[in-house]
Coordinates of C-alpha atoms and ligand atoms in Angstrom, one line a residue:
M21 CA -17.3 -3.6 11.4
V22 CA -19.5 -2.1 14.0
N23 CA -16.7 0.8 14.6
R24 CA -16.9 1.4 10.8
R25 CA -20.8 1.5 10.6
A26 CA -20.8 3.8 13.7
K27 CA -18.2 6.2 11.7
W28 CA -20.6 6.1 8.6
V29 CA -23.6 7.0 10.5
A30 CA -21.6 9.8 12.6
A31 CA -20.4 11.1 9.0
L32 CA -23.9 11.1 7.7
R33 CA -25.0 13.0 10.9
T34 CA -22.6 16.0 10.2
P35 CA -23.9 18.9 8.1
V36 CA -21.5 18.2 5.2
G37 CA -22.1 14.5 5.3
A38 CA -25.9 14.9 5.4
F39 CA -25.9 17.6 2.7
A40 CA -23.4 15.6 0.2
A41 CA -25.5 12.5 0.7
A42 CA -28.9 14.2 0.0
L43 CA -27.2 16.1 -2.9
L44 CA -25.9 12.9 -4.4
V45 CA -29.3 11.1 -4.1
L46 CA -31.1 14.0 -5.8
V47 CA -28.6 14.2 -8.9
L48 CA -28.7 10.2 -9.1
A49 CA -32.6 10.2 -8.9
L50 CA -32.7 12.9 -11.7
A51 CA -30.2 11.0 -13.9
V52 CA -32.4 8.0 -13.8
L53 CA -35.9 9.6 -13.7
A54 CA -35.7 12.8 -15.5
P55 CA -35.5 11.3 -19.2
I56 CA -38.3 9.0 -18.4
L57 CA -40.7 11.7 -17.0
W58 CA -39.9 14.8 -18.9
H59 CA -38.1 13.7 -22.3
G60 CA -41.2 14.8 -24.2
K61 CA -41.5 18.2 -22.6
A62 CA -37.7 18.8 -23.1
F63 CA -37.9 18.1 -26.8
E64 CA -41.3 19.8 -27.4
I65 CA -40.9 22.7 -30.0
D66 CA -43.2 25.5 -29.6
T67 CA -42.8 28.2 -32.2
N68 CA -45.1 30.6 -30.4
A69 CA -42.8 30.7 -27.3
I70 CA -39.4 31.2 -28.9
G71 CA -36.7 33.0 -26.7
Q72 CA -39.1 33.8 -23.9
G73 CA -38.0 34.6 -20.3
P74 CA -39.3 32.9 -17.2
S75 CA -42.9 32.7 -16.6
A76 CA -45.5 30.5 -14.9
E77 CA -45.6 28.1 -17.9
H78 CA -41.9 28.0 -18.4
W79 CA -40.0 28.5 -15.2
L80 CA -36.6 29.2 -16.8
G81 CA -37.9 30.4 -20.0
T82 CA -37.6 28.7 -23.5
D83 CA -34.6 28.5 -26.0
D84 CA -34.7 29.5 -29.9
L85 CA -36.9 26.7 -30.8
G86 CA -39.4 27.5 -28.0
R87 CA -38.5 24.3 -26.0
D88 CA -38.7 24.5 -22.1
I89 CA -35.4 25.3 -20.5
F90 CA -36.1 23.9 -17.1
F91 CA -37.1 20.3 -18.4
R92 CA -34.0 20.3 -20.8
V93 CA -31.7 21.0 -17.7
L94 CA -33.4 18.2 -15.7
V95 CA -33.2 15.8 -18.6
A96 CA -29.5 16.7 -19.4
T97 CA -28.6 15.4 -15.8
R98 CA -28.4 11.8 -17.2
L99 CA -26.1 12.5 -20.3
S100 CA -23.9 14.8 -18.1
V101 CA -23.4 12.5 -15.3
L102 CA -22.9 9.4 -17.4
L103 CA -20.2 10.9 -19.5
A104 CA -18.4 12.2 -16.4
V105 CA -18.5 8.8 -14.8
L106 CA -17.4 6.9 -18.0
A107 CA -14.6 9.5 -18.4
T108 CA -13.7 8.8 -14.7
V109 CA -13.6 5.2 -15.2
I110 CA -11.4 5.6 -18.2
G111 CA -9.1 7.8 -16.2
V112 CA -8.9 5.4 -13.1
V113 CA -8.3 2.4 -15.3
T114 CA -5.5 3.8 -17.5
G115 CA -4.0 5.4 -14.2
L116 CA -4.1 2.1 -12.5
V117 CA -2.5 0.3 -15.4
L118 CA 0.3 3.1 -15.6
G119 CA 0.8 3.4 -11.9
T120 CA 1.3 -0.5 -11.3
L121 CA 3.1 -1.3 -14.5
P122 CA 6.5 -0.2 -13.0
S123 CA 6.2 -3.0 -10.5
L124 CA 5.8 -5.5 -13.2
L125 CA 8.2 -4.3 -15.9
P126 CA 12.2 -4.6 -16.1
R127 CA 13.6 -1.8 -14.5
P128 CA 14.5 0.4 -17.6
A129 CA 11.1 0.0 -18.9
A130 CA 9.7 0.9 -15.4
R131 CA 11.8 4.1 -15.2
L132 CA 10.5 5.1 -18.6
V133 CA 6.9 4.6 -17.6
T134 CA 7.4 6.5 -14.1
A135 CA 9.2 9.3 -16.0
S136 CA 6.4 9.7 -18.7
V137 CA 3.8 9.8 -15.9
N138 CA 5.7 12.4 -14.0
I139 CA 6.0 14.5 -17.1
A140 CA 2.3 14.3 -17.7
V141 CA 1.4 15.2 -14.2
A142 CA 3.4 18.3 -14.6
F143 CA 1.1 19.5 -17.3
P144 CA -2.2 21.5 -16.4
G145 CA -5.4 19.1 -16.7
L146 CA -7.2 21.5 -19.1
L147 CA -4.3 21.7 -21.3
L148 CA -4.3 17.8 -21.5
V149 CA -8.0 17.6 -22.2
L150 CA -7.6 20.1 -25.2
F151 CA -4.7 18.2 -26.4
F152 CA -6.4 14.9 -26.5
S153 CA -9.5 16.3 -28.0
V154 CA -7.4 17.5 -31.0
I155 CA -6.3 13.9 -31.1
F156 CA -9.6 12.0 -30.6
G157 CA -11.8 14.6 -32.7
V158 CA -14.9 16.5 -31.9
G159 CA -18.0 14.7 -30.5
T160 CA -19.3 12.7 -27.4
H161 CA -16.7 9.9 -27.9
G162 CA -13.7 11.9 -28.6
A163 CA -14.5 14.0 -25.6
V164 CA -14.8 11.2 -23.2
L165 CA -11.7 9.8 -24.2
A166 CA -10.0 13.2 -24.0
V167 CA -11.2 13.8 -20.4
G168 CA -10.5 10.2 -19.3
F169 CA -6.8 10.2 -20.6
A170 CA -6.4 13.7 -19.1
L171 CA -7.3 12.2 -15.7
A172 CA -5.1 9.2 -16.1
P173 CA -1.7 10.8 -15.0
A174 CA -3.0 12.0 -11.6
F175 CA -4.3 8.4 -10.8
A176 CA -1.2 6.8 -12.2
R177 CA 0.9 8.8 -9.6
L178 CA -1.7 8.0 -6.9
A179 CA -1.6 4.4 -7.7
Q180 CA 2.2 4.4 -8.0
T181 CA 2.4 6.1 -4.3
L182 CA -0.1 3.6 -2.8
S183 CA 1.5 0.5 -4.2
A184 CA 4.8 1.6 -3.1
S185 CA 3.3 2.1 0.5
V186 CA 1.8 -1.2 0.5
A187 CA 4.7 -3.0 -0.9
G188 CA 6.7 -2.1 2.1
H189 CA 4.3 -4.1 4.3
D190 CA 5.1 -7.5 6.1
F191 CA 2.6 -9.6 4.3
V192 CA 3.8 -8.5 0.7
S193 CA 7.5 -9.3 1.7
A194 CA 6.4 -12.7 3.0
A195 CA 4.4 -13.3 -0.2
R196 CA 7.5 -12.4 -2.2
I197 CA 9.8 -14.7 0.0
S198 CA 7.3 -17.5 -0.4
G199 CA 7.9 -17.1 -4.3
V200 CA 4.4 -15.6 -5.3
G201 CA 4.9 -14.1 -9.0
R202 CA 4.7 -10.5 -9.9
I203 CA 1.4 -10.4 -11.4
R204 CA -0.3 -12.4 -8.5
L205 CA 1.4 -10.2 -6.0
L206 CA -0.2 -7.2 -7.5
T207 CA -3.7 -8.6 -8.0
R208 CA -3.9 -10.5 -4.8
H209 CA -1.7 -8.4 -2.4
I210 CA -1.4 -4.9 -3.5
L211 CA -4.5 -3.8 -5.6
P212 CA -7.0 -4.9 -2.8
N213 CA -5.1 -2.7 -0.4
I214 CA -5.2 0.3 -2.5
G215 CA -8.9 0.1 -3.6
E216 CA -10.3 2.3 -0.8
P217 CA -8.4 5.4 -1.4
L218 CA -8.4 5.1 -5.1
V219 CA -12.4 4.9 -5.0
V220 CA -12.4 8.0 -2.8
N221 CA -10.2 9.9 -5.3
A222 CA -12.3 8.7 -8.1
T223 CA -15.3 10.4 -6.6
I224 CA -13.6 13.4 -6.2
G225 CA -12.1 13.0 -9.7
A226 CA -15.7 12.5 -11.1
G227 CA -16.6 16.1 -10.1
S228 CA -13.4 17.4 -11.9
S229 CA -14.5 15.3 -15.0
L230 CA -18.0 16.7 -14.9
L231 CA -16.4 20.2 -15.0
A232 CA -14.0 19.4 -17.9
F233 CA -16.9 17.8 -19.9
S234 CA -19.1 20.8 -19.7
G235 CA -16.2 22.9 -20.6
L236 CA -15.6 20.9 -23.9
S237 CA -19.4 21.0 -24.7
F238 CA -19.5 24.7 -24.1
L239 CA -16.7 25.1 -26.4
G240 CA -18.5 23.1 -28.9
I241 CA -15.9 20.2 -29.0
G242 CA -18.0 17.8 -26.7
V243 CA -21.5 16.7 -27.0
Q244 CA -23.1 17.6 -30.5
A245 CA -26.8 18.2 -31.4
P246 CA -29.3 17.0 -31.1
E247 CA -27.9 15.5 -28.1
Y248 CA -27.3 18.0 -25.0
D249 CA -25.6 18.0 -21.7
W250 CA -25.3 20.9 -19.2
G251 CA -22.2 22.4 -21.1
R252 CA -24.0 22.6 -24.4
L253 CA -27.2 24.1 -22.6
L254 CA -24.8 26.6 -21.0
G255 CA -23.3 27.6 -24.3
E256 CA -26.7 28.1 -26.0
G257 CA -27.8 30.0 -22.9
L258 CA -25.0 32.4 -23.3
N259 CA -26.1 33.3 -26.6
G260 CA -29.2 34.9 -25.4
I261 CA -28.0 35.8 -21.9
Y262 CA -29.2 39.5 -22.1
V263 CA -32.8 38.2 -23.1
N264 CA -33.0 35.4 -20.6
P265 CA -30.0 35.2 -18.1
A266 CA -31.7 32.1 -16.5
A267 CA -31.0 29.9 -19.5
A268 CA -27.3 30.2 -18.8
L269 CA -27.5 30.4 -15.2
A270 CA -29.5 27.1 -14.6
P271 CA -27.1 24.8 -16.4
G272 CA -24.2 26.5 -14.7
V273 CA -25.6 25.9 -11.3
A274 CA -26.5 22.2 -12.1
V275 CA -22.8 21.7 -12.9
V276 CA -21.8 23.4 -9.7
L277 CA -24.4 21.4 -7.5
A278 CA -23.4 18.0 -9.3
G279 CA -19.7 18.7 -9.0
L280 CA -20.1 19.6 -5.4
A281 CA -22.2 16.6 -4.6
F282 CA -19.3 14.3 -6.1
N283 CA -16.5 16.3 -4.0
L284 CA -18.3 16.3 -0.9
V285 CA -19.1 12.7 -0.8
G286 CA -15.5 12.0 -1.7
E287 CA -14.3 14.0 1.3
T288 CA -17.0 12.3 3.6
V289 CA -16.0 8.8 2.5
A290 CA -12.3 9.8 2.9
G291 CA -13.1 11.0 6.5
V292 CA -14.8 7.8 7.2
I293 CA -12.2 5.3 6.0
G294 CA -9.3 7.6 7.1
V295 CA -7.9 8.5 3.7
R296 CA -6.4 12.0 3.2
T297 CA -7.2 13.5 -0.1
G298 CA -5.3 16.4 -1.8
S299 CA -1.7 16.9 -1.7
R300 CA -1.4 15.3 1.7
K301 CA 0.5 12.0 2.0
L302 CA -1.3 9.0 2.8
P303 CA -0.3 7.5 6.4
P304 CA 0.8 4.0 6.6
R305 CA -1.7 1.5 7.7
P306 CA -0.9 0.0 11.0
V307 CA 1.4 -2.7 10.6
T308 CA 0.7 -4.3 14.1
P309 CA -2.8 -3.2 14.8
A310 CA -4.1 -2.8 18.4
R311 CA -3.0 -6.1 19.4
E312 CA -1.8 -5.4 22.9
E313 CA -4.1 -5.4 25.9
A314 CA -5.6 -2.1 26.8
V315 CA -3.2 0.1 28.5
D316 CA -3.6 0.9 32.3
D317 CA -5.5 4.2 32.2
R318 CA -6.0 5.4 35.7
D319 CA -6.7 9.1 36.9
D320 CA -3.2 9.8 37.7
A321 CA -1.9 8.6 34.4
V322 CA 0.6 11.4 33.0
L323 CA 1.2 9.7 29.9
V324 CA -1.1 7.2 27.9
V325 CA 0.3 5.6 24.8
E326 CA -1.8 3.3 22.8
N327 CA -0.6 1.5 19.4
L328 CA 1.9 4.1 18.7
Q329 CA 3.7 3.8 15.3
V330 CA 6.3 6.0 13.7
A331 CA 6.9 5.4 10.0
F332 CA 9.2 6.9 7.4
P333 CA 8.5 7.0 3.8
R334 CA 11.0 5.3 1.6
P335 CA 11.1 5.1 -2.3
A336 CA 10.0 1.5 -2.0
G337 CA 7.4 2.0 0.9
W338 CA 7.2 2.7 4.6
T339 CA 9.9 1.8 7.1
V340 CA 8.3 1.4 10.5
P341 CA 10.9 1.6 13.4
V342 CA 8.3 1.9 16.2
R343 CA 5.4 -0.6 15.7
G344 CA 2.4 -0.4 17.9
V345 CA 3.7 0.5 21.1
S346 CA 1.3 0.7 24.2
F347 CA 2.0 1.9 27.7
T348 CA 1.1 4.0 30.7
V349 CA 3.1 6.2 32.8
R350 CA 1.6 7.3 36.1
A351 CA 2.4 10.4 38.3
G352 CA 5.9 9.9 40.1
E353 CA 6.5 6.6 38.5
A354 CA 9.9 5.9 36.9
I355 CA 9.9 3.4 34.2
G356 CA 13.1 2.5 32.1
V357 CA 12.9 1.8 28.5
V358 CA 15.7 -0.6 27.3
G359 CA 16.8 -2.4 24.2
E360 CA 19.7 -2.5 21.8
S361 CA 20.5 0.3 19.4
G362 CA 17.7 0.5 16.7
S363 CA 15.0 -1.0 18.9
G364 CA 13.0 2.2 18.6
K365 CA 13.3 3.1 22.4
S366 CA 14.6 6.5 21.5
L367 CA 12.1 7.3 18.7
T368 CA 9.3 6.3 21.1
G369 CA 10.6 9.0 23.4
L370 CA 10.7 11.7 20.6
A371 CA 7.4 10.6 19.4
V372 CA 5.7 11.1 22.6
S373 CA 7.3 14.6 23.0
R374 CA 6.1 15.4 19.5
L375 CA 9.8 15.8 18.3
V376 CA 9.6 13.6 15.3
E377 CA 9.6 15.8 12.3
A378 CA 7.9 15.4 8.9
P379 CA 8.1 13.4 6.5
A380 CA 8.0 10.8 9.5
V381 CA 4.6 10.0 10.4
V382 CA 3.5 9.3 13.9
T383 CA 0.1 7.6 14.5
A384 CA -1.5 6.3 17.6
D385 CA -5.0 5.0 18.7
R386 CA -4.3 7.3 21.7
L387 CA -1.2 9.5 22.8
D388 CA -2.3 11.6 25.7
F389 CA 0.0 13.7 27.9
A390 CA -1.5 15.4 31.1
G391 CA -4.9 14.6 29.7
K392 CA -4.4 16.2 26.2
P393 CA -4.2 14.3 23.1
V394 CA -0.7 15.3 21.7
L395 CA -1.6 14.5 18.1
T396 CA -4.6 16.5 17.9
T397 CA -4.1 19.4 20.2
P398 CA -3.4 22.6 18.3
E399 CA 0.3 23.2 18.1
R400 CA 0.2 26.6 20.0
E401 CA -1.6 24.9 23.0
L402 CA 0.7 21.9 23.1
R403 CA 3.9 24.0 23.0
G404 CA 2.8 25.8 26.3
L405 CA 1.9 22.4 27.9
L406 CA 5.1 20.5 26.8
G407 CA 7.3 23.6 27.6
T408 CA 6.2 23.7 31.0
S409 CA 5.3 20.2 32.0
L410 CA 7.6 17.9 29.9
A411 CA 11.4 17.9 30.2
M412 CA 13.7 16.2 27.7
V413 CA 17.5 15.1 28.8
F414 CA 19.5 13.8 25.9
Q415 CA 22.6 11.9 25.7
D416 CA 24.8 14.8 24.4
P417 CA 23.6 18.1 25.9
M418 CA 26.1 19.8 24.2
T419 CA 24.1 19.5 21.1
S420 CA 21.0 20.5 23.1
F421 CA 22.3 23.9 24.3
N422 CA 23.0 26.6 22.0
P423 CA 26.8 27.0 22.0
T424 CA 26.8 30.7 21.6
R425 CA 24.4 31.6 24.4
R426 CA 25.2 31.8 28.1
I427 CA 23.5 28.7 30.1
G428 CA 21.6 31.0 32.6
R429 CA 20.0 32.9 29.7
Q430 CA 19.1 29.8 27.9
L431 CA 17.2 28.5 31.0
A432 CA 15.7 32.0 31.7
E433 CA 14.3 31.9 28.1
V434 CA 12.0 29.0 29.1
A435 CA 10.3 31.0 31.9
E436 CA 10.2 34.2 29.7
Q437 CA 8.3 32.2 26.9
H438 CA 6.1 30.1 28.9
Q439 CA 5.4 31.8 32.2
G440 CA 5.8 35.4 31.0
L441 CA 8.3 36.3 33.7
P442 CA 10.2 39.6 33.1
R443 CA 14.0 39.2 32.2
A444 CA 15.5 39.6 35.7
K445 CA 13.0 37.4 37.3
A446 CA 13.4 34.7 34.8
F447 CA 17.3 34.8 35.2
A448 CA 17.0 34.7 39.0
R449 CA 14.6 31.6 38.5
A450 CA 17.4 30.0 36.4
V451 CA 20.1 30.5 38.9
D452 CA 17.7 29.1 41.5
R453 CA 17.1 26.0 39.3
L454 CA 20.9 25.5 38.7
R455 CA 21.2 25.5 42.4
A456 CA 18.5 22.9 42.9
V457 CA 20.4 20.5 40.5
R458 CA 23.6 21.1 42.7
I459 CA 25.7 23.3 40.2
P460 CA 28.3 24.8 42.6
A461 CA 28.5 28.8 42.3
A462 CA 25.3 28.7 40.4
E463 CA 25.2 32.6 40.0
R464 CA 28.5 32.5 38.2
R465 CA 28.1 29.4 36.3
A466 CA 24.7 30.7 34.8
R467 CA 26.9 33.5 33.1
Q468 CA 29.0 30.9 31.4
Y469 CA 28.8 29.2 28.0
P470 CA 28.1 25.5 27.5
H471 CA 31.5 24.7 26.6
E472 CA 32.9 25.9 30.1
F473 CA 30.6 23.3 31.9
S474 CA 31.8 19.5 32.1
G475 CA 29.7 16.6 30.6
G476 CA 28.0 15.9 34.1
M477 CA 27.2 19.7 34.7
R478 CA 25.7 20.1 31.4
Q479 CA 23.4 17.3 32.0
R480 CA 22.5 18.4 35.3
A481 CA 21.8 22.1 33.8
M482 CA 19.6 20.4 31.2
I483 CA 17.6 18.8 34.0
G484 CA 17.7 22.4 35.5
M485 CA 16.2 23.6 32.4
G486 CA 13.4 21.1 32.6
L487 CA 12.6 22.2 36.2
M488 CA 12.2 25.9 35.0
G489 CA 8.6 24.8 34.5
D490 CA 6.8 22.3 36.7
P491 CA 7.5 19.0 34.9
R492 CA 5.2 16.3 35.2
L493 CA 7.3 13.9 33.2
I494 CA 11.1 14.0 32.6
I495 CA 12.3 11.9 29.4
A496 CA 15.8 11.1 29.8
D497 CA 17.4 9.5 26.8
E498 CA 20.7 7.7 27.6
P499 CA 21.5 10.7 30.0
T500 CA 24.5 8.8 31.5
T501 CA 26.2 7.2 28.6
A502 CA 28.8 9.6 28.0
L503 CA 29.7 10.2 31.9
D504 CA 32.0 8.5 34.2
V505 CA 30.6 6.0 36.9
T506 CA 30.8 8.5 39.7
V507 CA 29.1 11.5 37.6
Q508 CA 26.6 8.8 36.4
R509 CA 25.5 7.8 40.0
Q510 CA 25.2 11.7 40.9
L511 CA 23.0 12.3 37.8
L512 CA 20.8 9.3 38.7
R513 CA 20.5 10.2 42.3
L514 CA 19.5 13.8 41.1
L515 CA 16.8 12.3 39.0
A516 CA 15.5 10.2 41.8
R517 CA 15.3 13.1 44.1
T518 CA 13.6 15.4 41.5
R519 CA 11.0 12.4 41.2
T520 CA 10.6 12.2 44.9
E521 CA 10.3 16.0 45.7
R522 CA 8.0 16.9 42.8
N523 CA 6.2 13.6 42.2
T524 CA 7.5 13.9 38.6
A525 CA 7.3 10.7 36.4
I526 CA 10.5 9.7 34.6
I527 CA 11.2 7.6 31.5
L528 CA 14.7 6.6 31.5
I529 CA 15.7 5.2 28.1
S530 CA 18.9 3.3 28.2
H531 CA 20.6 0.3 26.6
D532 CA 22.0 -0.5 30.0
I533 CA 19.6 -2.6 32.0
A534 CA 21.8 -2.2 35.0
V535 CA 21.4 1.5 35.0
V536 CA 17.6 1.2 34.5
S537 CA 17.2 -1.1 37.2
Q538 CA 18.9 1.4 39.7
T539 CA 16.4 4.2 39.0
C540 CA 13.3 2.6 38.0
E541 CA 10.5 0.3 39.3
R542 CA 9.2 -0.8 36.2
M543 CA 10.9 -1.4 32.9
L544 CA 9.8 -1.8 29.2
V545 CA 11.9 -3.9 27.0
M546 CA 11.9 -3.1 23.2
Y547 CA 13.1 -5.2 20.3
A548 CA 12.8 -4.2 16.7
G549 CA 10.2 -1.6 17.4
R550 CA 8.0 -3.5 19.6
L551 CA 7.5 -3.9 23.3
V552 CA 8.4 -7.4 24.1
E553 CA 8.2 -7.4 27.9
D554 CA 6.9 -5.0 30.5
L555 CA 7.9 -5.9 33.9
P556 CA 8.7 -4.8 37.4
S557 CA 12.4 -4.1 37.8
A558 CA 12.3 -6.6 40.8
G559 CA 10.4 -9.3 38.6
T560 CA 11.8 -12.2 36.9
P561 CA 12.1 -11.6 33.2
R562 CA 10.1 -14.3 31.0
H563 CA 11.0 -13.2 27.5
P564 CA 14.1 -14.8 26.0
Y565 CA 15.4 -11.4 24.9
T566 CA 15.2 -9.6 28.3
R567 CA 16.9 -12.7 29.8
A568 CA 19.6 -12.7 27.2
L569 CA 20.0 -8.9 27.8
L570 CA 20.4 -9.7 31.6
A571 CA 22.7 -12.6 31.0
A572 CA 25.1 -10.3 29.0
T573 CA 25.3 -7.9 31.9
L574 CA 28.4 -7.7 34.0
D575 CA 28.3 -7.3 37.6
L576 CA 30.6 -8.1 40.6
E577 CA 29.6 -11.6 40.8
T578 CA 30.3 -12.2 37.0
D579 CA 32.8 -15.1 36.6
R580 CA 35.8 -13.3 35.0
D581 CA 37.3 -16.6 33.7
A582 CA 34.0 -17.6 31.8
P583 CA 33.6 -16.1 28.2
L584 CA 31.5 -13.0 28.1
A585 CA 27.8 -13.8 27.4
V586 CA 26.5 -12.2 24.3
I587 CA 23.4 -12.4 22.1
P588 CA 24.2 -14.1 18.8
G589 CA 23.3 -12.3 15.6
R590 CA 22.0 -8.8 15.1
P591 CA 18.4 -7.1 15.4
P592 CA 16.6 -6.9 12.0
E593 CA 16.8 -3.8 10.1
P594 CA 13.5 -1.7 10.5
D595 CA 12.5 -2.3 6.9
R596 CA 13.3 -6.0 7.0
V597 CA 11.5 -7.1 9.9
P598 CA 10.7 -10.9 9.3
T599 CA 6.9 -12.3 9.5
G600 CA 6.4 -13.9 12.9
C601 CA 8.4 -13.0 16.0
A602 CA 11.4 -10.4 15.1
F603 CA 13.7 -12.3 17.8
A604 CA 13.2 -15.8 16.1
D605 CA 16.6 -15.8 14.4
R606 CA 18.4 -15.1 17.7
C607 CA 16.3 -17.0 20.1
P608 CA 17.2 -20.3 21.8
A609 CA 13.5 -21.4 22.4
V610 CA 12.3 -20.6 18.7
T611 CA 9.6 -23.0 17.2
D612 CA 7.8 -23.1 13.9
R613 CA 5.0 -21.0 15.3
C614 CA 7.4 -18.3 16.2
R615 CA 8.4 -17.8 12.6
L616 CA 4.8 -17.7 11.3
E617 CA 2.8 -15.6 14.0
D618 CA 3.9 -12.5 15.7
P619 CA 3.4 -13.0 19.4
V620 CA 0.9 -10.6 21.1
L621 CA 1.8 -8.7 24.2
E622 CA -0.3 -10.5 27.0
R623 CA -0.3 -10.2 30.7
V624 CA 1.2 -13.1 32.5
K625 CA 0.4 -11.7 35.8
P626 CA -0.5 -8.3 37.2
G627 CA 2.0 -5.7 36.2
H628 CA 3.8 -8.2 33.9
R629 CA 3.3 -8.3 30.2
V630 CA 5.2 -10.6 27.7
A631 CA 5.2 -10.8 23.9
C632 CA 6.3 -14.3 23.5
W633 CA 4.8 -17.8 22.5
H634 CA 7.0 -19.6 24.9
P635 CA 7.8 -17.3 27.9
H636 CA 10.1 -18.6 30.3
E637 CA 8.5 -20.6 33.1
T638 CA 9.6 -19.1 36.4
S639 CA 9.4 -22.4 38.2
S640 CA 11.9 -24.2 36.1
A641 CA 15.6 -24.0 36.2
Q642 CA 16.8 -20.2 36.5
P643 CA 19.9 -18.7 34.6
A644 CA 22.6 -17.1 36.4
K645 CA 20.7 -13.8 37.2
E646 CA 17.2 -14.5 38.5
S647 CA 15.9 -10.8 38.3
V648 CA 16.5 -7.6 36.9
T649 CA 17.5 -5.8 40.0
A650 CA 19.8 -8.8 41.1
G651 CA 21.5 -8.0 37.7
G652 CA 21.8 -4.6 38.3
A653 CA 25.1 -2.8 39.4
E654 CA 23.5 -1.7 42.7
Ligands
SF4_728 S1 8.0 -15.9 20.4 FE1 9.4 -17.7 20.0 S2 11.2 -16.8 18.8 FE2 9.9 -15.0 19.8 S3 11.0 -14.7 21.8 FE3 9.2 -16.1 22.0 S4 10.2 -18.3 22.0 FE4 11.6 -16.8 21.1

């Protein structure tokens, strides 16, 4: 709450925020006070002052009945604003009904409504206003309905999109599973969560309807005499524009200023509550808000990740395969990220390297690499930083190298692009780096194509490519999975040596807990898109999932006659993560609490965090493997 208030104060202190607020207050004050204070002057007919230009007595001149235009413009504020707000309310309510109907109706009817809205959205707004004006007739009432219904399709589309994004959230699934009816689901769970963005867009929509209304009155099919709004005054002023231009200019300026007030206020509110307007899609709300303890943010931190989330839009809402992950990597540190397929570990690596493409949405409370915020640093600046300071090694380097270009040239390109080296020098550097990663006959090999390299050599060349700059972090995603054991060992040694020689941090992503324990001193265990345990490799795991992973690892001491240990069941799909602990269905220690509440990642001792309501007690009987490194294949 305090944070939200601080945001409001900060927004109002910006030039745009302060201007928008002042303008809106002025417009509203005039709408309330002007008819009370100046109604008489605005209607006072003076036959001695017909069609006069600006003077000390009549600042903006008079109309063809000698009435003061300045006071008429001020008094017209109330009707103009009132009608615009009324039309906006009609548009929002109709749009809300049309936008949420599909979630209540049977499928064929829902499709029909959606298709109708899509068709209506395709028509230009002004055309719809004129179309509805013909239907509802000339006059104030007809114009209000025409403008309101013309706004409805845009709000219907917005409500549909917002409802779909909220419908994908856990709490809606939980309510659905517990038997909550459709209408109750809509009124209790969906509508309250789409209110804020709808209000913001309605504020901006009020500016548009003000403009549309003035247009109708100007054309003579809106407000009728003796009533008048700014559009009508504009029409009357245009008749005598050569005698008194101010008579047309003043209502025009009033329309623009009031429209500006609504739009700027809408944009300011959107900035405060984090809603994007216009054609940009709304980001999903964090599924697991900052629930993990603060990350370890020291001076030597290379990477700081706080509440990282990756979400993909789906027709029925958002799928969130990475849900609020927080960790820190320090210079020279090697951390392993382990978990089964689909746990979100690779996506986490791609997200921190800004390699996740739209339409996926990456959000984080904080995502800093080498002290720079990855999500907000301009693309060009970030490209330079990532190109020289971050190296990625993928599982299949065959797909990472361009098959039509020689390896040396591909490495040299990095130095040409990011360090501005001339072609020959860049190639010499490429040969040097291939040598550094133990590629025999590096000069000759640099002139070969990727298909002429073995799998292990391609991986080493990939690391060599990362070394073309001065990498502060290497992210290796399953780098040894496709390699035989000997080559695997060589590659892990190469990574370890690179780390020692250059103080480079390493994130090793792998499903193989033994491989990780060989190379890393710390391990992050991921399950269903969340970090469930963060522990030293030499530590004793306390999360049932980590212990189960470890128990399923084969080593030389494994009893060959005993049945192979497996983790029963399968991880949940990213769009079907249950309420409570995601591991509950597979956990031997599950309790009722686990099925209701998602456990928070908490520190159990320095350097060891666990997300489990019932973490294993280290003093009690231990399973076959005491610690991660004991289970490793060292
Ligand atoms: S919270 Fe409960 S279900 Fe989840 S891992 Fe811990 S004991 Fe198992």
